[in-house]
Short mmCIF file of C-alpha atoms in Angstrom, two decimals:
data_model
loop_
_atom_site.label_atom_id
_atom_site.label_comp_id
_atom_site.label_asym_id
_atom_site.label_seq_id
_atom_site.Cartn_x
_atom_site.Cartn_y
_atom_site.Cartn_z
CA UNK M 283 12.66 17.21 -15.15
CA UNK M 284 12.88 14.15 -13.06
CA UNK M 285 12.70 10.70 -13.42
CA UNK M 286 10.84 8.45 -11.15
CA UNK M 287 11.69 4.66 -11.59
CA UNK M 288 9.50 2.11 -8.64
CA UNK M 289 10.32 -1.53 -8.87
CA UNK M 290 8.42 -3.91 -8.78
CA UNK M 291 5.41 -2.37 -9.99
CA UNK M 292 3.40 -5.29 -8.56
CA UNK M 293 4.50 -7.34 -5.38
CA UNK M 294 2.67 -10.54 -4.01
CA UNK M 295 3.40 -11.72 -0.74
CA UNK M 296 2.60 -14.14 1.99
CA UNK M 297 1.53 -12.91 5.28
CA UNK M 298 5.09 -12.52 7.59
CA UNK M 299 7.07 -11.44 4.64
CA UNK M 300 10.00 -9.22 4.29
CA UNK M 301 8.46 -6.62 1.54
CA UNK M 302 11.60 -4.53 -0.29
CA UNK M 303 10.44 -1.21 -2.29
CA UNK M 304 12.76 0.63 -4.40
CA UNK M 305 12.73 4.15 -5.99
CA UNK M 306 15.52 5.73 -7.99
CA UNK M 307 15.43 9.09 -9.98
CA UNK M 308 17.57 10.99 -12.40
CA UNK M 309 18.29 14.37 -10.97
CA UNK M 310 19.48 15.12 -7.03
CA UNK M 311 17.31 16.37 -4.53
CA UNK M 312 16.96 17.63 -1.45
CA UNK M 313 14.35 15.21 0.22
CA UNK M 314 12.01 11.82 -1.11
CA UNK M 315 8.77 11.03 -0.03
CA UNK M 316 6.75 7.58 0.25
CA UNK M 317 3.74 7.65 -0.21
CA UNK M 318 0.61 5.25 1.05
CA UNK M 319 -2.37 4.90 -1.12
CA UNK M 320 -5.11 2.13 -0.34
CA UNK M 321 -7.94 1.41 -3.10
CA UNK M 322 -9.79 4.40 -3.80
CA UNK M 323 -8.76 5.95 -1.24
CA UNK M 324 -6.77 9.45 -0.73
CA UNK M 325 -2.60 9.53 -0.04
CA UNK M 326 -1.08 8.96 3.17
CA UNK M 327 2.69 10.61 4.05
CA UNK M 328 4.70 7.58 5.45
CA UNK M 329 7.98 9.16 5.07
CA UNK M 330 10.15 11.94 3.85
CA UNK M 331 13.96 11.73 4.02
CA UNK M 332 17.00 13.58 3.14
CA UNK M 333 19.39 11.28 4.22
CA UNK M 334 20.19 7.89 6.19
CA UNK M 335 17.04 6.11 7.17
CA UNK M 336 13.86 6.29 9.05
CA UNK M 337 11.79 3.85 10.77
CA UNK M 338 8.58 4.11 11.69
CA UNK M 339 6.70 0.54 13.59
CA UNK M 340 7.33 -2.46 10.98
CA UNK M 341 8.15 0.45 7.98
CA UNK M 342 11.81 1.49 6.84
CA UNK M 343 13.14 3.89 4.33
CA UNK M 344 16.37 4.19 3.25
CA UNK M 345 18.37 6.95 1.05
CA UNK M 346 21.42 6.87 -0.89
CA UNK M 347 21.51 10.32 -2.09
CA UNK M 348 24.92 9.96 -4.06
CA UNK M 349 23.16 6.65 -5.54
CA UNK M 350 20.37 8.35 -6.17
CA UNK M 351 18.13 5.54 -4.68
CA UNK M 352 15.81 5.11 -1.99
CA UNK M 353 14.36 1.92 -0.22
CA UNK M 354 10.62 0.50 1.64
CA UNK M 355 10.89 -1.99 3.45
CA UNK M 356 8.38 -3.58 5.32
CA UNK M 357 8.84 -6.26 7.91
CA UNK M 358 6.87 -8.82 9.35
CA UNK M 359 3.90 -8.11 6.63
CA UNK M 360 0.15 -8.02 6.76
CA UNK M 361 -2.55 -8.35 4.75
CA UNK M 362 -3.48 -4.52 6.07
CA UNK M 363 -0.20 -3.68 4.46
CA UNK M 364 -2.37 -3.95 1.08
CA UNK M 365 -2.08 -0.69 -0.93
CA UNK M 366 0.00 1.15 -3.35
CA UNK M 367 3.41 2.77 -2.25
CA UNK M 368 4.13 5.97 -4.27
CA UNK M 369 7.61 7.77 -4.10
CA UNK M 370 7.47 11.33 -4.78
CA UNK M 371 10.28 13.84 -5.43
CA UNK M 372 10.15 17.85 -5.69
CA UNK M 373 9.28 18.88 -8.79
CA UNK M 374 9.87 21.74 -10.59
CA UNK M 375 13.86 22.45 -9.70
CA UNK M 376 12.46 22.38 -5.87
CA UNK M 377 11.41 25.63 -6.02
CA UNK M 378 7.52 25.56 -6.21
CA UNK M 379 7.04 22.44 -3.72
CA UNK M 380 4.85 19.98 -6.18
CA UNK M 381 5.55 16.31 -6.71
CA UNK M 382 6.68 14.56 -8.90
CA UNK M 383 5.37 10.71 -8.42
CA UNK M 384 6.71 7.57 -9.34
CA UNK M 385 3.68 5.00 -10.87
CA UNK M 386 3.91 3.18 -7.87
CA UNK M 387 3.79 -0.80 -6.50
CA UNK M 388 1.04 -2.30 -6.18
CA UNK M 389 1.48 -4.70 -3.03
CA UNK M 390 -0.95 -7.58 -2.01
CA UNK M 391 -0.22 -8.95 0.93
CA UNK M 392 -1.94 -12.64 0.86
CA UNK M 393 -3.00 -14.33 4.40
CA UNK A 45 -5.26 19.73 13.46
CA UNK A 46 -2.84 18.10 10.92
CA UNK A 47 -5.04 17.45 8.68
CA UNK A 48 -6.22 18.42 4.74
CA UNK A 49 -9.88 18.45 4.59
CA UNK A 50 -11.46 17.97 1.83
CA UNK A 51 -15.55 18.05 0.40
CA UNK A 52 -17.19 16.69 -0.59
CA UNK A 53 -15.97 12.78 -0.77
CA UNK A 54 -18.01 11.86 -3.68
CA UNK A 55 -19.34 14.15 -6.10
CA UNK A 56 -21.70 12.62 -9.48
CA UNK A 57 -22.29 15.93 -12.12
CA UNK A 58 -23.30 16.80 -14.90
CA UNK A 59 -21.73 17.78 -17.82
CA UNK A 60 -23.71 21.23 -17.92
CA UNK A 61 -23.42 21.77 -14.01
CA UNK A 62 -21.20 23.55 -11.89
CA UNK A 63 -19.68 22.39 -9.01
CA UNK A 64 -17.00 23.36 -6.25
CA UNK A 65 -14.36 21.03 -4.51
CA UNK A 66 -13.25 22.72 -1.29
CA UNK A 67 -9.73 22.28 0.44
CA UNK A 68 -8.81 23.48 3.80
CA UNK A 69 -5.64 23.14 5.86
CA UNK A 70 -5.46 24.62 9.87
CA UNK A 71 -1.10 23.71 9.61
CA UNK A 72 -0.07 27.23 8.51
CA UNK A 73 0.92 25.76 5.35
CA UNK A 74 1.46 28.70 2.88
CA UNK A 75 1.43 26.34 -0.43
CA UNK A 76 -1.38 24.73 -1.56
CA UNK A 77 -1.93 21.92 -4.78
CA UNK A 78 -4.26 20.06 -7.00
CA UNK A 79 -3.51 17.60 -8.22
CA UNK A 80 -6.12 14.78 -10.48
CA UNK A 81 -5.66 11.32 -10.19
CA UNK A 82 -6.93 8.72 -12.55
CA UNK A 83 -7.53 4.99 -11.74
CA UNK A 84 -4.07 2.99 -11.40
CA UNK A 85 -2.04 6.24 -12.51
CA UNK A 86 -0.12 8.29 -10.31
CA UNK A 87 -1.16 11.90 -9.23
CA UNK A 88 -0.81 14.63 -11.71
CA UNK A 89 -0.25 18.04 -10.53
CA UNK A 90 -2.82 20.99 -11.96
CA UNK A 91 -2.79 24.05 -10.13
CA UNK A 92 -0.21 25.11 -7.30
CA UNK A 93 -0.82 28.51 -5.06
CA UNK A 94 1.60 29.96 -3.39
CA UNK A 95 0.92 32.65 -0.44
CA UNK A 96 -2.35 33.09 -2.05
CA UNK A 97 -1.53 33.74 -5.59
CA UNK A 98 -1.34 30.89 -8.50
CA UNK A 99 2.50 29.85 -9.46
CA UNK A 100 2.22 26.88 -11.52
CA UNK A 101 -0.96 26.18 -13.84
CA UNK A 102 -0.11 22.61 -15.68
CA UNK A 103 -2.07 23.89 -18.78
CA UNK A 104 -5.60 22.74 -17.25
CA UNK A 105 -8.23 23.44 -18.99
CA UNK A 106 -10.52 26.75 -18.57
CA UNK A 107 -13.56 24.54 -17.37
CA UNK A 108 -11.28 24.18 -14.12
CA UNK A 109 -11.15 27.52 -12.45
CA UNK A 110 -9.08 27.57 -8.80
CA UNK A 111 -9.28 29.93 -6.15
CA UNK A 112 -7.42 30.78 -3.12
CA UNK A 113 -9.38 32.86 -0.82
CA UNK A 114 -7.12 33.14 2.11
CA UNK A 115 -4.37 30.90 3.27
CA UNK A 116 -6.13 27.85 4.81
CA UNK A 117 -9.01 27.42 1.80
CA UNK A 118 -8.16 26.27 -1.65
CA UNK A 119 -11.60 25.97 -4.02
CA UNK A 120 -11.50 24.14 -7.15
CA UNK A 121 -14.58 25.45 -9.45
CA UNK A 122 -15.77 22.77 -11.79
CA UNK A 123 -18.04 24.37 -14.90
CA UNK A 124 -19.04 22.44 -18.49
CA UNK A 125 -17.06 18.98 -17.50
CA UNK A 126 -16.50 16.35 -19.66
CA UNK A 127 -16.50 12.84 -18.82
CA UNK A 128 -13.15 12.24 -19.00
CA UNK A 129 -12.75 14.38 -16.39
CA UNK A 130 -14.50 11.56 -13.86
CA UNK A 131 -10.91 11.22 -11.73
CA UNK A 132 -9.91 11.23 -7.93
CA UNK A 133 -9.02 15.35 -7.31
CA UNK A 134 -6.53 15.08 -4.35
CA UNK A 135 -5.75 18.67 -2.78
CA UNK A 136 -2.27 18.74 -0.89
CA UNK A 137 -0.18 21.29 1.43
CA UNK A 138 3.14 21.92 2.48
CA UNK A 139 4.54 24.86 4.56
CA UNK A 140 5.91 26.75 1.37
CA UNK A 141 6.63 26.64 -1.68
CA UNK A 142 10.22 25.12 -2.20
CA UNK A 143 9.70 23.83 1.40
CA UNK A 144 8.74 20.16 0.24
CA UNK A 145 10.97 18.44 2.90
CA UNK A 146 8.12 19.36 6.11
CA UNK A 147 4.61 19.01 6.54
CA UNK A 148 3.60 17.64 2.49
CA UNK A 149 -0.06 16.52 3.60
CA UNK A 150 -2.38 15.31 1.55
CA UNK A 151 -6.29 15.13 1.64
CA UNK A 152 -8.60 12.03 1.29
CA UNK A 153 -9.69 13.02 -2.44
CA UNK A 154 -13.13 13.96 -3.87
CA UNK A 155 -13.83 11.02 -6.16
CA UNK A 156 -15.69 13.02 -9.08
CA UNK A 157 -17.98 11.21 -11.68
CA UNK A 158 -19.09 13.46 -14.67
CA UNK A 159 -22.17 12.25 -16.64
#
C-alpha cells in the first residue's frame, strides 16, 4: 500500500508570500493529485500530474516521479488561499481508481 | 456539466432513522466512490462501484448499504446510525476504474450529524 508523507502539516504566512507544499510517497505511480479543501467544505481538484509541472493562475505543481516527490507552490499568496491542500495517489495497485490521501497542510494565509 | 452533485448538504438523524445520501455525475464517468471524512482527517474510502457493480467495500459496516442504480446515480442508504458516524460523506467520480489520471471529481459533501 502507499505511503503519503505532506510537509508541513501546518503553514502560516503573510499575505504576498511564496507558499511551498510537498508530497512524497513510497510506491510509483502513474499520476498525483492536489487536492483543495476549505473549512467544512467539500474537495476541489487543483491538479493531477504524471510528469513535469503544471501551472494553473498563481498555483504550481511539480513531479519528480524517479524521486518520488511532488511540489505546491503558490505565489504571490492570499488570505483566500486559506484551506487545506491534500495530495492523493491511486490506491489499490491503480487498478480500482480510489485515493489514497495524504493528512494534508493546513495553510493560513494572514493579511 | 462537470460537476458531482450531491444531497442533501446537511443532514441531522436519528439513530433509529433511515436516511439516503444521493450522488449524481452527468461526465460519463463509469466509477463511482464514497468516501467519509472526519474533522481534520483526511478522506477515507468506503464503497467503490465500478460500471454499476460494487468492487471495493472497505469493511463498512452493514448499517451503510450503497446502491448504484444506473451509471450517473450513486445512493448511499443510511439505517440504525451511531453517533460516531456524524462525519462529512464526500461522493467522487472518475471515468473508470484504474483511470485515476482524468476527470477524479469530487462532490461538495453531505455533512451528516447522527443523534
Amino acid at each position: 500500500k502507499n505511503e503519503v508523507e505532506q510537509s508541513p502539516q501546518n503553514l502560516t504566512a503573510q499575505e504576498g508570500e511564496f507558499i511551498t507544499i510537498n508530497c512524497s510517497y513510497s510506491v510509483g505511480i502513474s499520476a498525483l493529485h492536489w487536492l483543495q479543501q476549505h473549512p467544512g467544505g467539500g474537495i476541489v481538484s487543483l491538479f493531477m500530474l504524471s510528469s513535469g509541472k503544471k501551472k494553473h493562475g498563481r498555483l504550481i505543481a511539480t513531479i519528480n516521479i524517479q524521486e518520488k516527490h511532488s511540489s505546491l507552490h503558490i505565489t504571490a499568496s492570499h488570505p483566500r488561499d486559506s484551506a487545506v491542500y491534500i495530495c492523493a495517489v491511486p490506491g489499490g495497485g491503480g487498478s480500482q481508481g480510489n485515493l489514497i490521501f495524504g493528512k494534508g497542510t493546513k495553510l493560513s494565509v494572514k493579511p | 456539466d462537470t460537476e458531482v452533485t450531491q444531497t442533501p448538504k446537511h443532514l441531522v438523524m436519528g439513530m433509529t432513522n433511515k436516511k439516503s445520501l444521493k450522488c449524481e455525475q452527468h461526465m460519463g464517468h463509469r466509477a463511482m466512490y464514497w468516501y467519509k471524512q472526519k474533522a481534520k482527517k483526511p478522506p477515507e474510502l468506503m464503497f467503490v462501484y465500478s460500471y454499476e457493480k460494487l468492487s471495493i467495500n472497505e469493511s463498512v459496516p452493514s448499517r451503510f448499504s450503497p446502491e448504484c442504480p444506473n451509471s450517473s446515480l450513486l445512493n448511499l442508504h443510511l439505517h440504525a446510525l451511531q453517533p460516531e458516524d456524524s462525519a462529512l460523506y464526500l461522493c467522487a467520480s472518475s471515468q473508470g476504474p484504474g483511470l485515476t489520471n482524468y476527470g477524479y471529481t469530487f462532490g461538495s459533501g453531505t455533512r451528516l450529524t447522527v443523534v
